[in-house]
Amino acid sequence: MTNPIKLRRNLDPFTSHESAEKIDANRMEKIVWSVIDSFGEHGCISDQVQYALPEYRYSTITARYKALKEKGLVVTDERYLKGESGRKQLRMWSSRHYHHESVTDEDRIQHMAEERAGI
């Protein structure tokens, strides 16, 4: 679970502190991770994640990358692709695809149990 304190800086205005407490970061992390995971072993860049989630703002999506990397759910390396702007964007993979780990039926059952428990 991402601590709301990590979603804002100490010197931010009160409104930022309030917003950080209200956002469901874990839900957004799951959504963003699901999109990254859907690209499989090819990985994706931020532009592709944003295109897949047009209902969310740029900052809502990109703010999840750091936490997903810290949790070991998303991996980047030195590889990149050019984005729509022409600038380089790091390629991202879900760690299971980057490390070529297969998902077993047991993994799926565990994941569903965690979802039901709200973990």
XYZ file of C-alpha atoms in Angstrom:
119
model
C 0.000 0.000 0.000
C 1.386 3.406 -0.959
C 1.561 5.782 1.977
C -0.220 9.093 1.173
C 2.772 10.946 2.648
C 4.801 9.779 -0.380
C 2.278 11.473 -2.686
C 3.150 15.006 -1.605
C 6.068 17.116 -0.369
C 6.209 18.640 3.107
C 6.331 22.172 1.719
C 3.353 21.657 -0.623
C 0.219 23.717 0.049
C -2.499 22.274 2.277
C -4.591 21.427 -0.779
C -1.876 19.055 -2.004
C -1.784 17.326 1.380
C -5.565 16.987 1.295
C -5.544 15.594 -2.251
C -2.837 13.082 -1.382
C -5.020 11.713 1.396
C -8.036 11.351 -0.920
C -6.427 9.651 -3.923
C -6.695 5.892 -4.134
C -3.095 5.365 -5.216
C -3.263 1.600 -4.862
C -6.215 1.410 -7.247
C -4.411 3.586 -9.795
C -1.220 1.550 -9.418
C -3.193 -1.604 -10.248
C -4.732 0.061 -13.301
C -1.395 1.374 -14.596
C 0.369 -1.927 -13.845
C -2.342 -3.841 -15.720
C -1.766 -1.748 -18.833
C 2.020 -2.151 -18.645
C 1.598 -5.886 -18.055
C -0.715 -6.165 -21.086
C 2.206 -5.269 -23.385
C 3.922 -8.503 -22.399
C 7.546 -9.134 -23.316
C 7.583 -6.211 -25.764
C 7.171 -3.662 -22.987
C 5.797 -0.183 -23.563
C 6.550 3.497 -23.175
C 4.613 6.102 -21.251
C 2.826 7.339 -24.393
C 1.337 3.885 -24.891
C 0.123 3.696 -21.295
C -1.486 7.120 -21.632
C -3.229 6.164 -24.892
C -4.641 3.084 -23.166
C -6.014 5.216 -20.317
C -7.520 8.320 -21.962
C -9.911 8.870 -19.052
C -7.013 9.689 -16.691
C -4.751 12.726 -16.650
C -1.075 12.518 -17.569
C 0.085 13.281 -14.027
C -2.235 10.684 -12.492
C -0.691 7.992 -14.684
C 2.976 8.986 -14.607
C 2.975 9.458 -10.839
C 2.410 5.699 -10.432
C 5.596 4.625 -12.234
C 7.944 5.340 -9.333
C 5.919 3.370 -6.781
C 5.513 0.454 -9.185
C 9.286 0.378 -9.736
C 10.000 0.625 -5.990
C 7.652 -2.306 -5.360
C 9.450 -4.328 -8.012
C 6.337 -4.637 -10.172
C 7.709 -2.611 -13.099
C 11.217 -2.759 -14.551
C 13.124 -0.407 -16.851
C 16.598 -0.729 -18.278
C 18.650 1.321 -20.749
C 16.333 0.540 -23.680
C 14.043 3.234 -24.984
C 11.734 4.116 -27.854
C 10.952 7.492 -29.346
C 7.687 8.925 -28.134
C 5.202 10.985 -30.072
C 7.157 14.128 -29.188
C 10.304 12.672 -30.778
C 12.008 12.423 -27.393
C 13.293 9.167 -25.946
C 11.101 7.347 -23.413
C 12.295 4.452 -21.291
C 10.691 1.141 -22.060
C 8.785 -0.439 -19.163
C 7.849 -4.049 -18.499
C 5.929 -5.735 -15.749
C 8.625 -7.604 -13.836
C 7.080 -10.988 -14.622
C 7.473 -10.403 -18.365
C 10.910 -8.796 -18.030
C 12.170 -11.781 -16.071
C 10.161 -14.209 -18.244
C 8.245 -15.554 -15.275
C 5.135 -17.487 -16.099
C 1.963 -16.996 -14.117
C 0.608 -20.207 -12.665
C -2.974 -21.061 -11.748
C -1.875 -20.803 -8.118
C -0.698 -17.218 -8.757
C -4.074 -16.333 -10.258
C -5.975 -17.842 -7.319
C -3.756 -15.956 -4.860
C -4.292 -12.711 -6.775
C -8.092 -13.154 -6.769
C -8.030 -13.862 -3.025
C -6.006 -10.692 -2.431
C -8.408 -8.677 -4.594
C -11.401 -9.930 -2.591
C -9.592 -9.150 0.676
C -8.793 -5.627 -0.551
C -5.034 -6.098 -0.392
